[in-house]
Every structure is written in C-alpha cells, then in structure tokens.
Coordinates of C-alpha atoms in Angstrom, one line a residue:
V1 CA 33.7 -36.7 -45.1
V2 CA 30.6 -38.2 -46.6
T3 CA 29.8 -40.1 -43.5
M4 CA 30.2 -37.0 -41.2
A5 CA 27.8 -34.9 -43.6
A6 CA 25.4 -37.9 -43.4
A7 CA 25.5 -37.9 -39.6
T8 CA 25.2 -34.1 -39.5
S9 CA 22.2 -34.3 -41.7
D10 CA 20.6 -36.9 -39.4
L11 CA 20.9 -34.4 -36.5
R12 CA 18.9 -31.7 -38.1
V13 CA 16.1 -30.6 -35.7
D14 CA 13.4 -30.3 -38.4
L15 CA 14.1 -34.0 -39.4
L16 CA 13.2 -35.3 -35.9
P17 CA 10.0 -37.2 -35.5
S18 CA 6.9 -35.1 -34.9
D19 CA 6.4 -36.2 -31.2
P20 CA 9.7 -35.0 -29.8
L21 CA 9.6 -31.9 -31.9
L22 CA 6.1 -30.9 -30.5
H23 CA 7.3 -31.7 -27.0
V24 CA 10.1 -29.2 -27.5
L25 CA 7.9 -26.6 -29.1
S26 CA 5.3 -26.8 -26.1
F27 CA 7.9 -25.1 -24.0
L28 CA 8.3 -22.2 -26.2
S29 CA 6.5 -18.7 -25.8
F30 CA 4.0 -17.7 -28.6
R31 CA 6.6 -15.2 -30.0
D32 CA 9.2 -18.1 -30.3
L33 CA 6.7 -20.3 -31.8
V34 CA 5.9 -17.7 -34.4
H35 CA 9.6 -17.3 -35.0
C36 CA 10.1 -21.0 -35.5
S37 CA 7.4 -21.1 -38.2
Y38 CA 9.8 -19.1 -40.4
V39 CA 12.5 -21.6 -40.1
S40 CA 11.2 -24.3 -42.5
R41 CA 8.2 -25.6 -44.0
R42 CA 8.0 -28.6 -41.6
L43 CA 8.3 -26.4 -38.4
N44 CA 5.8 -24.1 -40.0
E45 CA 3.2 -26.8 -40.0
L46 CA 4.1 -28.2 -36.6
S47 CA 4.1 -24.7 -34.9
K48 CA 0.5 -24.5 -35.8
H49 CA -0.4 -27.7 -34.0
N50 CA -3.6 -27.1 -32.2
P51 CA -2.8 -28.3 -28.7
L52 CA 0.1 -26.0 -28.6
W53 CA -2.1 -22.8 -29.1
K54 CA -4.8 -24.2 -26.8
S55 CA -2.4 -24.0 -24.0
L56 CA -1.3 -20.4 -25.0
C57 CA -4.9 -19.3 -25.3
S58 CA -5.6 -20.7 -21.9
K59 CA -2.4 -18.9 -20.5
H60 CA -2.7 -15.5 -22.1
W61 CA -6.6 -15.1 -22.8
L62 CA -7.9 -17.6 -20.3
Y63 CA -9.9 -19.2 -22.9
T64 CA -11.3 -22.7 -22.1
C65 CA -13.2 -23.6 -25.2
V66 CA -13.5 -22.7 -28.9
C67 CA -16.2 -22.4 -31.3
S68 CA -16.7 -25.3 -33.7
G69 CA -14.6 -24.8 -37.0
V70 CA -12.3 -22.4 -35.4
S71 CA -8.7 -23.5 -34.5
W72 CA -6.9 -22.6 -31.3
F73 CA -4.2 -20.9 -33.6
C74 CA -6.9 -18.7 -35.2
L75 CA -8.5 -17.8 -32.0
F76 CA -5.2 -16.7 -30.6
T77 CA -4.2 -14.6 -33.5
Q78 CA -7.7 -13.0 -33.6
T79 CA -7.5 -12.1 -30.0
Y80 CA -4.0 -10.9 -30.3
R81 CA -5.0 -8.5 -33.0
D82 CA -7.4 -6.9 -30.6
L83 CA -5.8 -7.2 -27.2
G84 CA -2.0 -8.0 -28.1
R85 CA -1.0 -4.7 -26.6
Y86 CA -2.0 -5.8 -23.2
V87 CA -0.7 -9.3 -23.3
Q88 CA 1.6 -8.8 -20.2
F89 CA -1.4 -7.6 -18.2
Y90 CA -4.6 -9.2 -19.5
P91 CA -4.4 -12.7 -17.8
T92 CA -3.9 -11.1 -14.4
L93 CA -6.6 -8.4 -14.8
K94 CA -9.2 -10.7 -16.5
R95 CA -8.7 -13.3 -13.7
S96 CA -9.1 -10.6 -11.1
W97 CA -12.2 -9.4 -12.7
E98 CA -13.6 -12.8 -12.9
Q99 CA -12.9 -13.7 -9.4
L100 CA -14.5 -10.3 -8.2
K101 CA -17.6 -11.0 -10.3
S102 CA -18.0 -14.5 -8.9
F103 CA -17.6 -13.2 -5.3
L104 CA -20.1 -10.3 -5.9
Q105 CA -22.6 -12.7 -7.5
L106 CA -22.7 -14.6 -4.2
R107 CA -22.3 -11.9 -1.6
C108 CA -23.2 -8.5 -3.2
P109 CA -25.3 -9.3 -6.3
R110 CA -26.6 -5.7 -6.8
M111 CA -23.1 -4.6 -7.5
I112 CA -22.9 -6.8 -10.7
A113 CA -25.5 -4.7 -12.5
S114 CA -23.6 -1.5 -11.8
L115 CA -20.6 -2.8 -13.9
K116 CA -20.4 -1.3 -17.4
E117 CA -19.2 -3.2 -20.6
G118 CA -15.5 -2.7 -21.6
A119 CA -14.4 0.5 -23.7
T120 CA -13.1 0.1 -27.1
E121 CA -9.7 1.0 -28.4
V122 CA -11.2 4.0 -30.2
E123 CA -12.8 5.3 -27.1
L124 CA -9.6 4.9 -25.0
N125 CA -7.7 6.7 -27.9
D126 CA -10.2 9.5 -28.0
I127 CA -9.9 10.0 -24.1
E128 CA -6.0 10.2 -24.5
A129 CA -6.5 12.9 -27.1
Q130 CA -9.0 14.7 -24.9
I131 CA -6.7 15.0 -22.0
G132 CA -3.4 15.3 -23.7
C133 CA -1.9 12.3 -21.7
R134 CA -1.0 8.7 -22.4
L135 CA -3.0 6.3 -20.2
P136 CA -1.0 3.5 -18.8
D137 CA -1.5 0.1 -20.6
D138 CA -2.7 -1.7 -17.4
Y139 CA -5.3 0.8 -16.9
R140 CA -6.3 0.6 -20.6
C141 CA -6.4 -3.2 -20.4
S142 CA -8.6 -3.2 -17.2
Y143 CA -11.1 -0.7 -18.8
R144 CA -11.1 -2.9 -22.0
I145 CA -12.7 -5.6 -19.8
H146 CA -15.1 -3.3 -17.7
N147 CA -15.4 0.4 -18.1
G148 CA -15.7 1.1 -14.4
Q149 CA -19.3 1.2 -12.9
K150 CA -22.3 3.3 -13.0
L151 CA -22.6 6.3 -10.6
V152 CA -24.6 4.2 -7.9
I153 CA -24.2 3.4 -4.3
P154 CA -22.7 1.2 -2.9
G155 CA -19.4 1.8 -4.7
L156 CA -17.3 -1.2 -6.0
M157 CA -14.2 0.2 -4.5
G158 CA -15.3 0.1 -0.8
S159 CA -17.3 1.6 1.9
M160 CA -16.8 2.9 5.5
S161 CA -19.4 3.9 8.0
L162 CA -19.4 5.5 11.4
S163 CA -22.2 7.0 13.3
N164 CA -22.1 10.3 11.5
H165 CA -19.9 9.6 8.6
Y166 CA -20.3 7.4 5.4
R167 CA -17.9 6.8 2.4
S168 CA -18.5 4.7 -0.6
E169 CA -16.1 4.9 -3.7
V170 CA -17.4 4.3 -7.1
L171 CA -14.9 3.1 -9.8
L172 CA -15.2 5.8 -12.4
D173 CA -15.9 5.0 -16.0
V174 CA -13.0 6.5 -18.2
E175 CA -15.3 9.3 -19.6
T176 CA -16.3 10.6 -16.2
A177 CA -12.7 10.3 -15.2
A178 CA -11.4 12.3 -18.0
G179 CA -13.8 15.1 -17.1
G180 CA -12.2 15.3 -13.7
F181 CA -8.6 15.2 -15.1
Q182 CA -6.7 17.8 -13.1
Q183 CA -4.6 20.6 -14.8
R184 CA -4.4 23.0 -11.7
K185 CA -1.3 23.6 -9.9
G186 CA -0.7 21.0 -7.1
M187 CA -2.7 18.3 -9.0
R188 CA -1.5 18.7 -12.6
R189 CA -1.9 15.6 -14.8
C190 CA -3.8 13.5 -12.3
L191 CA -6.8 11.4 -13.3
P192 CA -9.5 10.4 -10.7
L193 CA -9.8 6.6 -10.4
T194 CA -12.8 6.9 -7.8
F195 CA -15.3 9.2 -6.4
C196 CA -17.5 9.2 -3.2
F197 CA -20.7 11.3 -3.5
H198 CA -21.0 11.6 0.3
T199 CA -17.5 12.9 1.1
G200 CA -16.2 14.0 -2.2
L201 CA -13.3 11.8 -1.7
S202 CA -11.4 10.6 -4.8
Q203 CA -8.3 8.4 -5.4
Y204 CA -6.2 9.7 -8.3
M205 CA -3.5 8.3 -10.7
A206 CA -0.6 10.4 -11.5
L207 CA -0.1 10.3 -15.4
E208 CA 3.1 12.2 -15.3
P209 CA 6.0 12.5 -12.8
A210 CA 5.2 16.1 -11.5
E211 CA 5.0 17.9 -8.2
G212 CA 6.6 15.2 -6.2
R213 CA 4.5 12.4 -7.5
R214 CA 5.8 9.3 -9.3
M215 CA 4.4 8.2 -12.8
F216 CA 1.3 6.1 -12.5
E217 CA 1.1 5.8 -8.8
S218 CA -2.4 6.2 -7.1
F219 CA -3.0 8.2 -4.1
Y220 CA -5.5 10.2 -1.9
P221 CA -4.8 14.0 -2.1
C222 CA -4.4 15.6 1.3
P223 CA -4.3 19.5 1.3
D224 CA -1.6 20.8 3.5
Q225 CA -3.6 22.7 6.1
T226 CA -0.6 24.7 7.2
A227 CA 0.6 26.1 3.9
Q228 CA -0.1 29.4 2.6
D229 CA 0.0 28.1 -1.0
P230 CA -3.3 26.2 -1.6
S231 CA -1.3 24.0 -4.3
A232 CA 0.7 22.3 -1.5
I233 CA -0.9 19.0 -1.4
D234 CA 0.4 15.9 0.5
M235 CA -0.5 12.4 -0.7
F236 CA -1.4 9.2 1.0
I237 CA 0.0 6.5 -1.4
T238 CA -2.4 3.6 -2.3
G239 CA -0.4 1.9 -5.1
S240 CA 2.6 2.1 -7.4
C241 CA 0.6 1.3 -10.5
F242 CA -2.9 0.4 -11.5
L243 CA -2.3 -3.2 -11.7
E244 CA -1.0 -3.3 -8.1
W245 CA -3.8 -1.0 -6.9
F246 CA -6.7 -2.9 -8.5
T247 CA -5.5 -6.6 -8.2
G248 CA -4.4 -6.0 -4.5
Y249 CA -8.0 -4.7 -3.7
V250 CA -9.7 -7.5 -5.3
H251 CA -7.4 -10.1 -3.5
N252 CA -8.5 -8.6 -0.2
V253 CA -12.1 -8.8 -1.2
V254 CA -12.3 -12.3 -2.6
T255 CA -10.1 -13.8 0.3
G256 CA -12.5 -12.3 2.8
E257 CA -9.9 -10.0 4.2
Y258 CA -12.6 -7.3 3.8
P259 CA -15.9 -8.0 5.5
I260 CA -19.3 -7.7 3.7
I261 CA -21.6 -5.7 5.9
R262 CA -25.2 -4.9 4.6
D263 CA -24.2 -6.1 1.0
Q264 CA -21.2 -3.6 0.9
I265 CA -17.5 -4.2 0.9
F266 CA -16.1 -2.6 4.0
R267 CA -12.4 -1.8 3.9
Y268 CA -11.6 -3.1 7.6
V269 CA -8.3 -5.1 7.7
H270 CA -8.0 -8.0 9.9
D271 CA -4.8 -9.3 11.4
K272 CA -5.2 -13.1 11.7
G273 CA -3.1 -12.9 14.8
C274 CA -5.2 -10.2 16.5
V275 CA -7.5 -12.7 18.4
A276 CA -7.6 -13.3 22.1
T277 CA -9.7 -16.0 23.9
T278 CA -10.5 -15.7 27.7
G279 CA -12.5 -18.5 29.0
D280 CA -15.5 -18.9 26.7
I281 CA -15.2 -15.4 25.1
T282 CA -13.2 -14.6 22.0
V283 CA -12.3 -11.0 21.0
S284 CA -11.0 -10.1 17.5
V285 CA -10.2 -6.6 16.0
S286 CA -10.1 -5.2 12.4
T287 CA -9.1 -1.6 11.6
S288 CA -9.3 0.9 8.8
F289 CA -7.7 4.2 7.9
L290 CA -9.7 7.2 6.8
P291 CA -7.9 9.4 4.7
E292 CA -10.7 12.0 4.3
L293 CA -10.5 12.8 8.0
S294 CA -6.7 12.7 8.1
S295 CA -3.9 15.2 7.3
V296 CA -0.1 15.1 7.1
H297 CA 0.3 18.7 8.0
P298 CA -0.7 19.0 10.6
P299 CA -0.2 15.4 11.6
H300 CA -3.7 14.0 12.3
F301 CA -4.3 10.4 11.5
F302 CA -7.8 9.0 11.9
F303 CA -8.7 5.2 12.2
T304 CA -11.8 3.3 12.9
Y305 CA -11.8 -0.2 14.4
R306 CA -14.4 -2.9 14.5
I307 CA -14.5 -5.2 17.4
R308 CA -16.2 -8.7 17.5
I309 CA -16.9 -10.3 20.9
E310 CA -18.3 -13.9 20.7
M311 CA -19.1 -16.4 23.3
S312 CA -18.7 -20.1 22.3
S313 CA -21.7 -21.9 21.4
V314 CA -20.6 -24.9 23.8
A315 CA -20.3 -22.7 26.8
S316 CA -22.4 -23.5 29.8
P317 CA -25.7 -21.4 30.2
E318 CA -24.3 -20.4 33.7
A319 CA -21.4 -18.7 31.9
A320 CA -23.7 -16.0 30.6
C321 CA -22.5 -12.5 31.4
Q322 CA -22.7 -8.8 30.9
L323 CA -20.2 -6.3 29.9
D324 CA -19.7 -3.5 32.5
S325 CA -16.7 -1.5 31.4
R326 CA -13.6 -1.2 29.1
Y327 CA -10.0 -0.3 29.5
W328 CA -7.7 0.9 27.0
K329 CA -3.9 1.3 26.9
I330 CA -2.7 3.2 23.9
T331 CA 0.8 3.5 22.7
T332 CA 2.0 5.8 20.0
S333 CA 5.2 5.5 17.8
D334 CA 7.0 8.1 19.7
G335 CA 6.5 6.0 23.0
N336 CA 3.7 8.1 24.7
V337 CA 1.3 6.0 26.6
E338 CA -2.3 6.9 27.3
E339 CA -4.9 5.0 29.3
V340 CA -8.7 5.4 28.8
Q341 CA -11.6 3.7 30.7
G342 CA -15.2 3.9 30.8
P343 CA -18.5 2.3 31.2
G344 CA -19.9 -0.1 28.4
V345 CA -18.9 0.1 24.7
V346 CA -20.3 3.0 22.6
G347 CA -23.1 3.2 25.1
E348 CA -24.1 -0.4 25.3
F349 CA -23.7 -3.0 27.8
P350 CA -24.1 -6.3 25.8
V351 CA -25.2 -9.5 27.5
M352 CA -23.4 -12.6 26.1
T353 CA -25.0 -16.0 26.0
P354 CA -23.5 -19.1 24.4
G355 CA -23.2 -18.5 20.7
K356 CA -24.1 -15.0 20.8
V357 CA -21.9 -12.4 18.9
H358 CA -21.7 -8.7 19.5
E359 CA -20.0 -6.2 17.2
Y360 CA -19.4 -2.6 17.3
A361 CA -17.1 0.1 15.7
S362 CA -15.4 3.0 17.2
C363 CA -12.6 5.4 16.3
T364 CA -9.5 7.2 17.4
T365 CA -7.1 9.9 16.2
F366 CA -3.4 10.5 16.9
S367 CA -0.7 12.6 15.7
T368 CA 2.0 9.9 14.9
P369 CA 1.8 7.7 11.8
S370 CA 1.3 4.6 13.8
E371 CA 0.1 3.4 17.2
Y372 CA -1.2 0.3 18.9
M373 CA -4.0 -0.4 21.5
E374 CA -4.6 -3.1 23.9
G375 CA -6.8 -3.5 27.0
H376 CA -9.7 -5.6 28.5
Y377 CA -13.3 -5.7 29.2
T378 CA -14.9 -6.1 32.7
F379 CA -17.8 -8.6 32.8
H380 CA -20.0 -9.9 35.5
R381 CA -21.9 -13.3 35.6
L382 CA -25.7 -13.0 35.3
A383 CA -26.2 -15.7 37.8
N384 CA -23.8 -14.0 40.3
K385 CA -23.2 -10.4 40.0
E386 CA -20.4 -10.7 42.5
E387 CA -18.4 -12.7 40.1
V388 CA -16.4 -10.2 38.0
F389 CA -13.8 -11.1 35.5
H390 CA -11.6 -9.5 32.8
V391 CA -11.7 -10.4 29.1
T392 CA -8.4 -9.6 27.1
I393 CA -8.6 -7.3 24.1
P394 CA -5.6 -8.2 21.9
R395 CA -3.0 -5.7 20.9
F396 CA -3.9 -4.3 17.4
H397 CA -1.6 -2.1 15.3
M398 CA -2.9 1.1 13.3
V399 CA -0.6 2.2 10.7
C400 CA -1.4 5.0 8.1
P401 CA -0.4 4.3 4.4
P402 CA 2.9 5.9 3.1
F403 CA 2.6 9.5 2.5
R404 CA 4.6 12.1 0.5
E405 CA 4.9 15.7 0.7
P406 CA 4.9 18.1 -2.3
V407 CA 8.3 19.3 -3.6
V408 CA 7.7 22.8 -2.2
R409 CA 5.6 23.8 0.8
T410 CA 5.3 27.1 2.6
V411 CA 4.2 26.8 6.2
T412 CA 1.4 29.0 7.6
S413 CA -2.0 28.4 9.2
A414 CA -4.3 29.1 6.2
D415 CA -6.6 26.2 6.8
T416 CA -9.3 28.0 4.8
L417 CA -7.3 28.0 1.5
S418 CA -6.7 24.2 1.9
L419 CA -10.4 23.5 2.3
S420 CA -11.2 25.7 -0.7
L421 CA -9.0 23.5 -2.8
S422 CA -10.7 20.4 -1.6
L423 CA -14.0 21.8 -2.5
L424 CA -12.8 22.8 -6.0
L425 CA -11.5 19.3 -6.8
I426 CA -15.0 18.1 -5.7
I427 CA -17.0 20.5 -7.8
D428 CA -14.7 19.9 -10.8
L429 CA -15.6 16.3 -10.9
V430 CA -19.3 16.6 -9.8
L431 CA -20.0 19.4 -12.6
F432 CA -18.6 17.0 -15.3
I433 CA -20.6 13.9 -14.2
N434 CA -23.8 15.6 -15.4
V435 CA -25.7 12.6 -14.0
T436 CA -29.2 12.1 -15.3
S437 CA -30.5 10.8 -12.1
C438 CA -31.7 13.5 -9.8
S439 CA -31.0 11.5 -6.8
C440 CA -27.3 11.2 -7.8
L441 CA -27.0 15.0 -8.2
T442 CA -28.8 15.5 -4.8
S443 CA -26.3 13.3 -3.1
A444 CA -23.3 15.1 -4.6
A445 CA -24.9 18.4 -3.5
Q446 CA -25.6 17.1 0.0
A447 CA -22.0 15.9 0.1
V448 CA -20.5 19.4 -0.7
G449 CA -22.9 21.0 1.9
Q450 CA -21.7 18.6 4.6
L451 CA -18.3 19.7 4.2
H452 CA -19.4 23.3 4.9
A453 CA -21.8 22.2 7.8
S454 CA -19.6 19.6 9.6
P455 CA -16.1 20.1 11.2
R456 CA -13.4 18.2 9.1
R457 CA -11.6 17.2 12.0
P458 CA -13.5 15.4 14.8
R459 CA -11.9 15.4 18.3
R460 CA -10.2 12.3 19.4
R461 CA -12.6 9.7 20.5
V462 CA -11.7 6.2 21.9
L463 CA -15.0 4.4 22.8

C-alpha cells in the first residue's frame, strides 16, 4: 500500500519537471491557463511563464513586442480589461483593419487621413442609451479600432461611376450613424452603416428582428414601387453580420478583387475565368450591381460591366487593328435570349497596337435576378482593311445579391409614395450630419436635387 501511494505521488502533474509542464500548458487557452493557476502554487508560478503569454498576446491582440519592464502576462491582462469583451472578434477585425490600411497607404493614401480614431467604451455605451438598442459586439469592436471615417469623398466602402451617375459610400462614424437611426414603420430599429452624398444611398444594419429582417444583417433598403403602403420596403442583403460584411469587403479590396481607379476603390467583381484570348487580343470582363438603380417590385435589376481589351506586347506591328462593331447575345434566367449589335463601343472605335490596353464601362438592366452575356467584336487590320476578324467576348454572369420582401405588402402603382420614403430616409441622415464644411452640405443638397431632377429608372442600355 505504501509503495502504491508513493507511485501515485510520483505521478502528480504538478510534480513533473518544468519543461514538460510548460509544454503541456502551451496548448491551453488563456482561460484554461488562468484556471490552472488556481490549482497549486507551482502551477500558479508556471502559468505566468512569459513565453506562454507572448504567444497568447500575439494570437488575441496581435502584439509583436512589449515595453521594457512589462511582462507579456501583464500586457495581456491590461488589454483584456479594456477589450476582453471583444476577444472573439478583435484579432480578425484588427487584422482586417491593418491589411486595409497597408493597402490604402500604397494605393489610395488620401483615404488614410479620413479614418477616425477609435471610439471609447463610454462613447459606445452612450450611443446605445441614445438609440435604445444594443450594438452588436463585432460592430463595437471594429469601432473601438476606428470610429468610421470623416465625411469626405471618396468613401472607404467603395465607389461606382457611369457617364451620368456616381456613387461613393462613406463608412459612418457611430455618432452620425446614431443620428440616422430609423424608428419609422418599415425601417424600425435600423442603423445606417454607410452614406453616399451623391445618391443618398445607405447600407443599414438591423439591430432587432423586425419587419422581415434578421437581427444584425446588413442590407440596402429598396422601396416597393408597386405598394400603396410606403413602409413596404424590400431589401438587398449584403451580409449576415457586421464581421462578415466588413471583413468580406476588406478581403476583396486587399486581394485586388476590386480595382483601384483614380485613387478610388471601385466595386467591380472580376471572375478570374472570365477571360478570352483570340490571337494577340485578350478580353476580360468585371461586373457590378447597382442597388440604387434597381428594384424588386417591379423587378428591375441594374448592372454595369467593365471590359478590358489588351493586345499582347509581343504582337507583330502588322497585327495592329481597329474595332469596328460589337455583337451581344444576352440570356436571362428564364431562358429568353436577346441579340444586340452596333458600331464601336460606347461611341468609340479603339485602335489596338502591340501592348495597348483599352477599357470602357457600360450598363444593362433586366427583369430577372440573373443573366449572362457573351459575344464578339469585329476588327479590321490597319495594314489591310479587307482583313476582318472576330475577337471573342467571354461569357460573364450578372447575379443580383439575395433580396427579401417585407412581411406584408399591398400591391398598387403608387411609385410616388415609395420615392417619398426614399427622400425621407436621405433627409433624416443629412439633417443630423450637420457638417461644418459647406462643400459637404452642398453635395448632399445636390444629391437630393438630383433625385428630383433625374429619372430613377434609366431605360435598358447595352453599349
């Protein structure tokens, strides 16, 4: 019995040598490590071993160095007291912000200056008290890192430009967002995330599950233009939560999925398989959905596409050619096929020489949630106009984001009521912003005026 007791005593974990114990402890989470510190004096000492907390500081707070005289354990506990509420979100959001800033510093440096310092816990708590709703922890965590951006153009959350249309979405600071918090029927308990001065467009986040919305999902509101009740608002869904919405956008930016044009992030999506090469000429296509020019009721979906035509730099000088015409075959999701052909592209007849790139943007609308387009260009050689050939335009798909209808909708043709609701949402946010810069107020006023002056639904164009 004495021998067995001695053997059992020898197997006690806290009596093992330090090295194997520290190796075991290195696999524990910070919570389990803290729990171990209460088991015995020896484990209490070992659980504070500096290298253990160095790796935890790197994992949870992304720290790579510590001030002289401060242990990694102390640094972890100090940070946890401030940000512990967000420990499951912080490393992901912090990494996304750092990646975004590094990218912007190289490609869009003036955007860096528009970012605001992070909000405090007290400020976020005050906002919750002001709006009477709880902010999700992933949203709060991101705003502890950066409190949105200043009300400037271009907006951090992407731009889009056509010949007569421009959109650039600012990531709103939490104070401005709270001023645009919606309480009216159809948009109850919705907090704006972004705002565009030119179009009045905003993305919103639902802070409560109401009126057909799911809690914390983000969306573009889209008034039902066939409903008698102006509170009937459809939604184009852009994310299931703030974390997904923000990190997904950052990923597209830093990986080059979204092109940088004139120091702005343009929200064109390029399918890497959407490339076709004919001889020395390569054609690639990227597309973008415009929610501000689209509607679910009636079904009207607006897309823009950007086409890049490039002649190989190693092509022979005799291969130089000029584009004469275009041909499109358009197939909708319900099987309808439309063919379009015409001279040039957007009124131009580009000449292609070795190494030259020609890019242009055009648009199309359709009444089904998805369609695809394909076709060809007709060129002639500059050295011999009789030599005519076709260059393939690869098939590219255009699919609108998921959308959802409100719980109750009454069908009618009251388009005016729906437009009035859109303007009220815009005016609510613009009035609160109270920007000190006159230029910002002028831009907002021009945006509202443009909505009155311009038709909301352009006719279908395929250029």
